[in-house]
Amino acid sequence: MIDFTFQNPTRIHFGRGAMNHLESECRALGATRVLLVYGGGSIKRTGVYDQVMERLSGAQVWELGGVQPNPRLSLAQRGVALCREHDVELVLAVGGGSAIDTGKAIANGACYDGPLWDLFDGAATNTRTLPLGTVVTLPAAGSEMSNSCVLTRDEDLCKRGRNTPLNFPVFSILNPEFTFTLPPFQTACGVVDIMAHMMERYFTRVSHVELTDRLMEAALVTVMRNAPLVMQTPDDYDARAEIMWAGCLAHNTLYQTGRVGDWASHKLEHELSALYDIAHGAGLAVVFPAWMRYVLPRGGAPKLAQFARRVLGVTQEDDESAAREGVERLEAFWQSLGLGTRLKDYGIDGRNVERMAKRCTAMVGGTAGAFVVLDEAACREIYRLAL
Amino acid sequence: MIDFTFQNPTRIHFGRGAMNHLESECRALGATRVLLVYGGGSIKRTGVYDQVMERLSGAQVWELGGVQPNPRLSLAQRGVALCREHDVELVLAVGGGSAIDTGKAIANGACYDGPLWDLFDGAATNTRTLPLGTVVTLPAAGSEMSNSCVLTRDEDLCKRGRNTPLNFPVFSILNPEFTFTLPPFQTACGVVDIMAHMMERYFTRVSHVELTDRLMEAALVTVMRNAPLVMQTPDDYDARAEIMWAGCLAHNTLYQTGRVGDWASHKLEHELSALYDIAHGAGLAVVFPAWMRYVLPRGGAPKLAQFARRVLGVTQEDDESAAREGVERLEAFWQSLGLGTRLKDYGIDGRNVERMAKRCTAMVGGTAGAFVVLDEAACREIYRLAL
């Protein structure tokens, strides 16, 4: 276990009555001028929008809709302008990771005088942010309790993440009922994203990380047991609740205490979704098994075998067979949720492999990952294994 | 799962270099006037005291030593007086749960004008507290990241707990090396206390709490695997670290999200340690198996069986046998750490059973517990099962 500092100040209101806390949260912040950030029309169809507006009836609300998956810089810039124009006191993001990340970018950007992208490409930093609240409608990104925010620059689809304590929302409202109407594909993509957030941290070279290993195994088993239940019965409150709480904790930085994560699969996927606009979770279901097959003979077998045995019930005794069986079972599980696990399932061929591999390793010393350090050739190989 | 609100703002610095954060924490708080709270002389013998004082060399420090197990109101009152007299800006508790709980009582009391015990018997409440920092030398109570504080009134040994967000320390410093020199008995008592904090939450009548069930099982397995290692090799850093981090998380309120805890065993133990001044963990190792035997035939078998199977590796198929086998294994495990699991092991006979059972159920409607609601007769029976 390596030394660490851990803090997560976000207040979570969870359950059927979670929305009832919205007014008191606004009151506690003294916020009467609110910017509401959301995606397409789904929150209006499901009634979540009305519930939020009812609770905000005592406040002045400006709206910024139209957040899209892999959210864009330009929309966040419009949000920053709105905050400045109207002296907004609270940014309230309603939706999944894209809406929340847009809200984070806006809240930070409103307290920084230069161009917003400065905060994402490392050119500058801010020290203050507007308070951010969230109402979660899609359990996946875990942004509602995380310090991270990912934004995509419109002109070149360059995707950059930024981790800072300023990104922790002040409060987040999670009502599992809000996820009953999610399309099965989105539910499944969310499940993969949640699992991937843990797996990126699970596969580490740091030894003696037993507690966090076991906590993640516990959460992974829980997610895998409940995912089929919600695919079959979308309004199974209890199963939705398990996934939603697991998804929130998956990315809240607790599980990474004392260890170094890998994050190569996320990088590989970011390039994929930048070029093809494939859903993040769907891309991860393609990339992760290929990454596992690549690292398996390169020193990855023991940890992959532990994962296979404890999470997937594999019983093979030798590590390499156990690890291979684990990858197969993981793929089969994601397929059982209706997802493809190969690029060809999404009509993607090999023509951009070189380009993606180059972009993957364009930053930080020309490599990606930490469990196995990947150079450009390794990234190419993983994309090819995913074909 | 029931609705919940969760927040824990405490900042944890963990590892060999954790103490290096003390100066910057004081600076961030603008604290140059510090009250140092600790127990006997052990922190002076182990060098922890010197490390703290070195980091506080830029501050004015007043000292309050002499905290004893089951910490007393009178000492906390002296701390409050010191804070007022010297305009203390930070209370820094160094030690285990007793030192930290004394620190919490002082920090709160310094911001409340009436008698300190008011805050514990529910007669009054405060809205502010002085900032509290902690340096942990005994992994057990989990007070370093909890909202709880337990104090004992000197004249009648009345023990009262108080849970409030004001009790969360601002920061806590956890270096597993500081636990190398703990006597085996204290290490073992700490392990029991850590396990009990999870078991009190684990045994609930609330259904569909799969994630938190599994997280606690993961942590319990980790603690049970590492406890024998530290008993054998006191300076096993990695095993000490697993126990220390598990102990901190065990009581930080994460595991109780969405459920109702039981806490009868803690109540039963509080009366025991009030009368006999037995160590809290030692008392729990006596009370918990007796409590389990009592609740087993009263609707407790299914959950006890799940615990036995997932935490203790029991394979019996019918719940009642599995549950019974689980209790035996738990007792055997605690005995293997050198602890007694019966009152007679501590020379305690049945003469005070009636008195303790009466005190146990003196508050809140004359009952204790929630998994199985205990009346006075039930408490008597459990004490007798523990003889």
mmCIF file with all atom_site columns, N, CA, C and O in Angstrom, chain B residues 37 67 93-106 132-138 141-145 148-149 167 169 172:
data_model
loop_
_atom_site.group_PDB
_atom_site.id
_atom_site.type_symbol
_atom_site.label_atom_id
_atom_site.label_alt_id
_atom_site.label_comp_id
_atom_site.label_asym_id
_atom_site.label_entity_id
_atom_site.label_seq_id
_atom_site.pdbx_PDB_ins_code
_atom_site.Cartn_x
_atom_site.Cartn_y
_atom_site.Cartn_z
_atom_site.occupancy
_atom_site.B_iso_or_equiv
_atom_site.pdbx_formal_charge
_atom_site.auth_seq_id
_atom_site.auth_comp_id
_atom_site.auth_asym_id
_atom_site.auth_atom_id
_atom_site.pdbx_PDB_model_num
ATOM 1   N N  . VAL B 1 37  ? -4.226  16.752 23.123 1.00 0.00 ? 37  VAL B N  1
ATOM 2   C CA . VAL B 1 37  ? -4.924  15.841 24.039 1.00 0.00 ? 37  VAL B CA 1
ATOM 3   C C  . VAL B 1 37  ? -4.383  14.429 23.834 1.00 0.00 ? 37  VAL B C  1
ATOM 4   O O  . VAL B 1 37  ? -4.318  13.946 22.710 1.00 0.00 ? 37  VAL B O  1
ATOM 5   N N  . VAL B 1 67  ? -5.769  11.069 29.483 1.00 0.00 ? 67  VAL B N  1
ATOM 6   C CA . VAL B 1 67  ? -7.032  10.454 29.060 1.00 0.00 ? 67  VAL B CA 1
ATOM 7   C C  . VAL B 1 67  ? -6.974  8.973  29.380 1.00 0.00 ? 67  VAL B C  1
ATOM 8   O O  . VAL B 1 67  ? -5.976  8.308  29.114 1.00 0.00 ? 67  VAL B O  1
ATOM 9   N N  . ALA B 1 93  ? -5.959  15.647 18.915 1.00 0.00 ? 93  ALA B N  1
ATOM 10  C CA . ALA B 1 93  ? -5.994  14.461 19.768 1.00 0.00 ? 93  ALA B CA 1
ATOM 11  C C  . ALA B 1 93  ? -5.030  13.426 19.216 1.00 0.00 ? 93  ALA B C  1
ATOM 12  O O  . ALA B 1 93  ? -5.067  13.115 18.028 1.00 0.00 ? 93  ALA B O  1
ATOM 13  N N  . VAL B 1 94  ? -4.192  12.890 20.087 1.00 0.00 ? 94  VAL B N  1
ATOM 14  C CA . VAL B 1 94  ? -3.209  11.893 19.676 1.00 0.00 ? 94  VAL B CA 1
ATOM 15  C C  . VAL B 1 94  ? -3.440  10.634 20.501 1.00 0.00 ? 94  VAL B C  1
ATOM 16  O O  . VAL B 1 94  ? -3.320  10.662 21.724 1.00 0.00 ? 94  VAL B O  1
ATOM 17  N N  . GLY B 1 95  ? -3.799  9.546  19.826 1.00 0.00 ? 95  GLY B N  1
ATOM 18  C CA . GLY B 1 95  ? -4.036  8.302  20.552 1.00 0.00 ? 95  GLY B CA 1
ATOM 19  C C  . GLY B 1 95  ? -5.083  7.455  19.877 1.00 0.00 ? 95  GLY B C  1
ATOM 20  O O  . GLY B 1 95  ? -5.185  7.428  18.655 1.00 0.00 ? 95  GLY B O  1
ATOM 21  N N  . GLY B 1 96  ? -5.877  6.761  20.681 1.00 0.00 ? 96  GLY B N  1
ATOM 22  C CA . GLY B 1 96  ? -6.962  5.936  20.159 1.00 0.00 ? 96  GLY B CA 1
ATOM 23  C C  . GLY B 1 96  ? -8.298  6.628  20.362 1.00 0.00 ? 96  GLY B C  1
ATOM 24  O O  . GLY B 1 96  ? -8.368  7.855  20.511 1.00 0.00 ? 96  GLY B O  1
ATOM 25  N N  . GLY B 1 97  ? -9.340  5.836  20.405 1.00 0.00 ? 97  GLY B N  1
ATOM 26  C CA . GLY B 1 97  ? -10.686 6.394  20.492 1.00 0.00 ? 97  GLY B CA 1
ATOM 27  C C  . GLY B 1 97  ? -10.919 7.246  21.723 1.00 0.00 ? 97  GLY B C  1
ATOM 28  O O  . GLY B 1 97  ? -11.643 8.242  21.672 1.00 0.00 ? 97  GLY B O  1
ATOM 29  N N  . SER B 1 98  ? -10.288 6.896  22.846 1.00 0.00 ? 98  SER B N  1
ATOM 30  C CA . SER B 1 98  ? -10.527 7.658  24.076 1.00 0.00 ? 98  SER B CA 1
ATOM 31  C C  . SER B 1 98  ? -9.962  9.070  23.969 1.00 0.00 ? 98  SER B C  1
ATOM 32  O O  . SER B 1 98  ? -10.626 10.046 24.344 1.00 0.00 ? 98  SER B O  1
ATOM 33  N N  . ALA B 1 99  ? -8.750  9.178  23.440 1.00 0.00 ? 99  ALA B N  1
ATOM 34  C CA . ALA B 1 99  ? -8.165  10.508 23.270 1.00 0.00 ? 99  ALA B CA 1
ATOM 35  C C  . ALA B 1 99  ? -8.970  11.310 22.248 1.00 0.00 ? 99  ALA B C  1
ATOM 36  O O  . ALA B 1 99  ? -9.229  12.504 22.441 1.00 0.00 ? 99  ALA B O  1
ATOM 37  N N  . ILE B 1 100 ? -9.361  10.650 21.169 1.00 0.00 ? 100 ILE B N  1
ATOM 38  C CA . ILE B 1 100 ? -10.077 11.368 20.111 1.00 0.00 ? 100 ILE B CA 1
ATOM 39  C C  . ILE B 1 100 ? -11.464 11.793 20.593 1.00 0.00 ? 100 ILE B C  1
ATOM 40  O O  . ILE B 1 100 ? -11.903 12.922 20.358 1.00 0.00 ? 100 ILE B O  1
ATOM 41  N N  . ASP B 1 101 ? -12.161 10.905 21.303 1.00 0.00 ? 101 ASP B N  1
ATOM 42  C CA . ASP B 1 101 ? -13.490 11.275 21.799 1.00 0.00 ? 101 ASP B CA 1
ATOM 43  C C  . ASP B 1 101 ? -13.395 12.398 22.832 1.00 0.00 ? 101 ASP B C  1
ATOM 44  O O  . ASP B 1 101 ? -14.254 13.290 22.877 1.00 0.00 ? 101 ASP B O  1
ATOM 45  N N  . THR B 1 102 ? -12.354 12.375 23.648 1.00 0.00 ? 102 THR B N  1
ATOM 46  C CA . THR B 1 102 ? -12.146 13.484 24.572 1.00 0.00 ? 102 THR B CA 1
ATOM 47  C C  . THR B 1 102 ? -11.926 14.780 23.785 1.00 0.00 ? 102 THR B C  1
ATOM 48  O O  . THR B 1 102 ? -12.498 15.827 24.110 1.00 0.00 ? 102 THR B O  1
ATOM 49  N N  . GLY B 1 103 ? -11.122 14.679 22.723 1.00 0.00 ? 103 GLY B N  1
ATOM 50  C CA . GLY B 1 103 ? -10.899 15.846 21.862 1.00 0.00 ? 103 GLY B CA 1
ATOM 51  C C  . GLY B 1 103 ? -12.193 16.364 21.253 1.00 0.00 ? 103 GLY B C  1
ATOM 52  O O  . GLY B 1 103 ? -12.431 17.571 21.185 1.00 0.00 ? 103 GLY B O  1
ATOM 53  N N  . LYS B 1 104 ? -13.052 15.451 20.806 1.00 0.00 ? 104 LYS B N  1
ATOM 54  C CA . LYS B 1 104 ? -14.337 15.860 20.219 1.00 0.00 ? 104 LYS B CA 1
ATOM 55  C C  . LYS B 1 104 ? -15.198 16.580 21.253 1.00 0.00 ? 104 LYS B C  1
ATOM 56  O O  . LYS B 1 104 ? -15.819 17.609 20.958 1.00 0.00 ? 104 LYS B O  1
ATOM 57  N N  . ALA B 1 105 ? -15.246 16.012 22.454 1.00 0.00 ? 105 ALA B N  1
ATOM 58  C CA . ALA B 1 105 ? -16.060 16.621 23.504 1.00 0.00 ? 105 ALA B CA 1
ATOM 59  C C  . ALA B 1 105 ? -15.544 18.023 23.834 1.00 0.00 ? 105 ALA B C  1
ATOM 60  O O  . ALA B 1 105 ? -16.327 18.966 24.003 1.00 0.00 ? 105 ALA B O  1
ATOM 61  N N  . ILE B 1 106 ? -14.223 18.165 23.880 1.00 0.00 ? 106 ILE B N  1
ATOM 62  C CA . ILE B 1 106 ? -13.626 19.471 24.188 1.00 0.00 ? 106 ILE B CA 1
ATOM 63  C C  . ILE B 1 106 ? -13.931 20.479 23.079 1.00 0.00 ? 106 ILE B C  1
ATOM 64  O O  . ILE B 1 106 ? -14.349 21.611 23.354 1.00 0.00 ? 106 ILE B O  1
ATOM 65  N N  . LEU B 1 132 ? -10.995 20.003 14.863 1.00 0.00 ? 132 LEU B N  1
ATOM 66  C CA . LEU B 1 132 ? -10.309 18.891 15.522 1.00 0.00 ? 132 LEU B CA 1
ATOM 67  C C  . LEU B 1 132 ? -9.438  18.155 14.513 1.00 0.00 ? 132 LEU B C  1
ATOM 68  O O  . LEU B 1 132 ? -9.878  17.862 13.402 1.00 0.00 ? 132 LEU B O  1
ATOM 69  N N  . GLY B 1 133 ? -8.206  17.889 14.897 1.00 0.00 ? 133 GLY B N  1
ATOM 70  C CA . GLY B 1 133 ? -7.337  17.008 14.117 1.00 0.00 ? 133 GLY B CA 1
ATOM 71  C C  . GLY B 1 133 ? -6.981  15.815 14.972 1.00 0.00 ? 133 GLY B C  1
ATOM 72  O O  . GLY B 1 133 ? -7.055  15.890 16.205 1.00 0.00 ? 133 GLY B O  1
ATOM 73  N N  . THR B 1 134 ? -6.625  14.696 14.351 1.00 0.00 ? 134 THR B N  1
ATOM 74  C CA . THR B 1 134 ? -6.246  13.530 15.142 1.00 0.00 ? 134 THR B CA 1
ATOM 75  C C  . THR B 1 134 ? -4.986  12.870 14.576 1.00 0.00 ? 134 THR B C  1
ATOM 76  O O  . THR B 1 134 ? -4.724  12.949 13.377 1.00 0.00 ? 134 THR B O  1
ATOM 77  N N  . VAL B 1 135 ? -4.232  12.261 15.466 1.00 0.00 ? 135 VAL B N  1
ATOM 78  C CA . VAL B 1 135 ? -3.121  11.382 15.082 1.00 0.00 ? 135 VAL B CA 1
ATOM 79  C C  . VAL B 1 135 ? -3.416  10.044 15.742 1.00 0.00 ? 135 VAL B C  1
ATOM 80  O O  . VAL B 1 135 ? -3.491  9.960  16.971 1.00 0.00 ? 135 VAL B O  1
ATOM 81  N N  . VAL B 1 136 ? -3.615  9.009  14.931 1.00 0.00 ? 136 VAL B N  1
ATOM 82  C CA . VAL B 1 136 ? -4.121  7.739  15.450 1.00 0.00 ? 136 VAL B CA 1
ATOM 83  C C  . VAL B 1 136 ? -2.974  6.806  15.820 1.00 0.00 ? 136 VAL B C  1
ATOM 84  O O  . VAL B 1 136 ? -2.051  6.597  15.031 1.00 0.00 ? 136 VAL B O  1
ATOM 85  N N  . THR B 1 137 ? -3.025  6.246  17.023 1.00 0.00 ? 137 THR B N  1
ATOM 86  C CA . THR B 1 137 ? -2.005  5.281  17.418 1.00 0.00 ? 137 THR B CA 1
ATOM 87  C C  . THR B 1 137 ? -2.613  3.909  17.719 1.00 0.00 ? 137 THR B C  1
ATOM 88  O O  . THR B 1 137 ? -1.881  2.958  17.969 1.00 0.00 ? 137 THR B O  1
ATOM 89  N N  . LEU B 1 138 ? -3.952  3.822  17.704 1.00 0.00 ? 138 LEU B N  1
ATOM 90  C CA . LEU B 1 138 ? -4.626  2.557  18.001 1.00 0.00 ? 138 LEU B CA 1
ATOM 91  C C  . LEU B 1 138 ? -5.803  2.381  17.038 1.00 0.00 ? 138 LEU B C  1
ATOM 92  O O  . LEU B 1 138 ? -6.779  3.125  17.134 1.00 0.00 ? 138 LEU B O  1
ATOM 93  N N  . ALA B 1 141 ? -11.462 2.221  17.471 1.00 0.00 ? 141 ALA B N  1
ATOM 94  C CA . ALA B 1 141 ? -12.731 2.926  17.592 1.00 0.00 ? 141 ALA B CA 1
ATOM 95  C C  . ALA B 1 141 ? -13.194 3.544  16.278 1.00 0.00 ? 141 ALA B C  1
ATOM 96  O O  . ALA B 1 141 ? -14.386 3.770  16.080 1.00 0.00 ? 141 ALA B O  1
ATOM 97  N N  . GLY B 1 142 ? -12.265 3.841  15.385 1.00 0.00 ? 142 GLY B N  1
ATOM 98  C CA . GLY B 1 142 ? -12.647 4.494  14.136 1.00 0.00 ? 142 GLY B CA 1
ATOM 99  C C  . GLY B 1 142 ? -13.099 5.920  14.342 1.00 0.00 ? 142 GLY B C  1
ATOM 100 O O  . GLY B 1 142 ? -13.661 6.545  13.444 1.00 0.00 ? 142 GLY B O  1
ATOM 101 N N  . SER B 1 143 ? -12.844 6.467  15.517 1.00 0.00 ? 143 SER B N  1
ATOM 102 C CA . SER B 1 143 ? -13.316 7.816  15.832 1.00 0.00 ? 143 SER B CA 1
ATOM 103 C C  . SER B 1 143 ? -12.660 8.861  14.940 1.00 0.00 ? 143 SER B C  1
ATOM 104 O O  . SER B 1 143 ? -13.208 9.941  14.742 1.00 0.00 ? 143 SER B O  1
ATOM 105 N N  . GLU B 1 144 ? -11.514 8.514  14.370 1.00 0.00 ? 144 GLU B N  1
ATOM 106 C CA . GLU B 1 144 ? -10.771 9.446  13.532 1.00 0.00 ? 144 GLU B CA 1
ATOM 107 C C  . GLU B 1 144 ? -11.510 9.842  12.255 1.00 0.00 ? 144 GLU B C  1
ATOM 108 O O  . GLU B 1 144 ? -11.143 10.795 11.576 1.00 0.00 ? 144 GLU B O  1
ATOM 109 N N  . MET B 1 145 ? -12.555 9.094  11.898 1.00 0.00 ? 145 MET B N  1
ATOM 110 C CA . MET B 1 145 ? -13.323 9.467  10.697 1.00 0.00 ? 145 MET B CA 1
ATOM 111 C C  . MET B 1 145 ? -14.816 9.317  10.963 1.00 0.00 ? 145 MET B C  1
ATOM 112 O O  . MET B 1 145 ? -15.597 9.159  10.028 1.00 0.00 ? 145 MET B O  1
ATOM 113 N N  . SER B 1 148 ? -19.157 10.150 15.740 1.00 0.00 ? 148 SER B N  1
ATOM 114 C CA . SER B 1 148 ? -19.611 9.766  17.073 1.00 0.00 ? 148 SER B CA 1
ATOM 115 C C  . SER B 1 148 ? -18.583 10.080 18.153 1.00 0.00 ? 148 SER B C  1
ATOM 116 O O  . SER B 1 148 ? -17.396 10.264 17.869 1.00 0.00 ? 148 SER B O  1
ATOM 117 N N  . CYS B 1 149 ? -19.041 10.137 19.347 1.00 0.00 ? 149 CYS B N  1
ATOM 118 C CA . CYS B 1 149 ? -18.223 10.483 20.507 1.00 0.00 ? 149 CYS B CA 1
ATOM 119 C C  . CYS B 1 149 ? -18.909 9.885  21.731 1.00 0.00 ? 149 CYS B C  1
ATOM 120 O O  . CYS B 1 149 ? -20.113 10.084 21.926 1.00 0.00 ? 149 CYS B O  1
ATOM 121 N N  . ASN B 1 167 ? -18.870 16.290 14.890 1.00 0.00 ? 167 ASN B N  1
ATOM 122 C CA . ASN B 1 167 ? -17.828 15.419 15.437 1.00 0.00 ? 167 ASN B CA 1
ATOM 123 C C  . ASN B 1 167 ? -16.807 14.937 14.398 1.00 0.00 ? 167 ASN B C  1
ATOM 124 O O  . ASN B 1 167 ? -15.797 14.340 14.763 1.00 0.00 ? 167 ASN B O  1
ATOM 125 N N  . PRO B 1 169 ? -13.675 14.865 12.481 1.00 0.00 ? 169 PRO B N  1
ATOM 126 C CA . PRO B 1 169 ? -12.428 15.627 12.508 1.00 0.00 ? 169 PRO B CA 1
ATOM 127 C C  . PRO B 1 169 ? -12.198 16.327 11.163 1.00 0.00 ? 169 PRO B C  1
ATOM 128 O O  . PRO B 1 169 ? -12.658 15.848 10.125 1.00 0.00 ? 169 PRO B O  1
ATOM 129 N N  . SER B 1 172 ? -7.259  13.664 9.822  1.00 0.00 ? 172 SER B N  1
ATOM 130 C CA . SER B 1 172 ? -6.706  12.609 10.660 1.00 0.00 ? 172 SER B CA 1
ATOM 131 C C  . SER B 1 172 ? -5.462  12.042 10.005 1.00 0.00 ? 172 SER B C  1
ATOM 132 O O  . SER B 1 172 ? -5.413  11.877 8.783  1.00 0.00 ? 172 SER B O  1
#
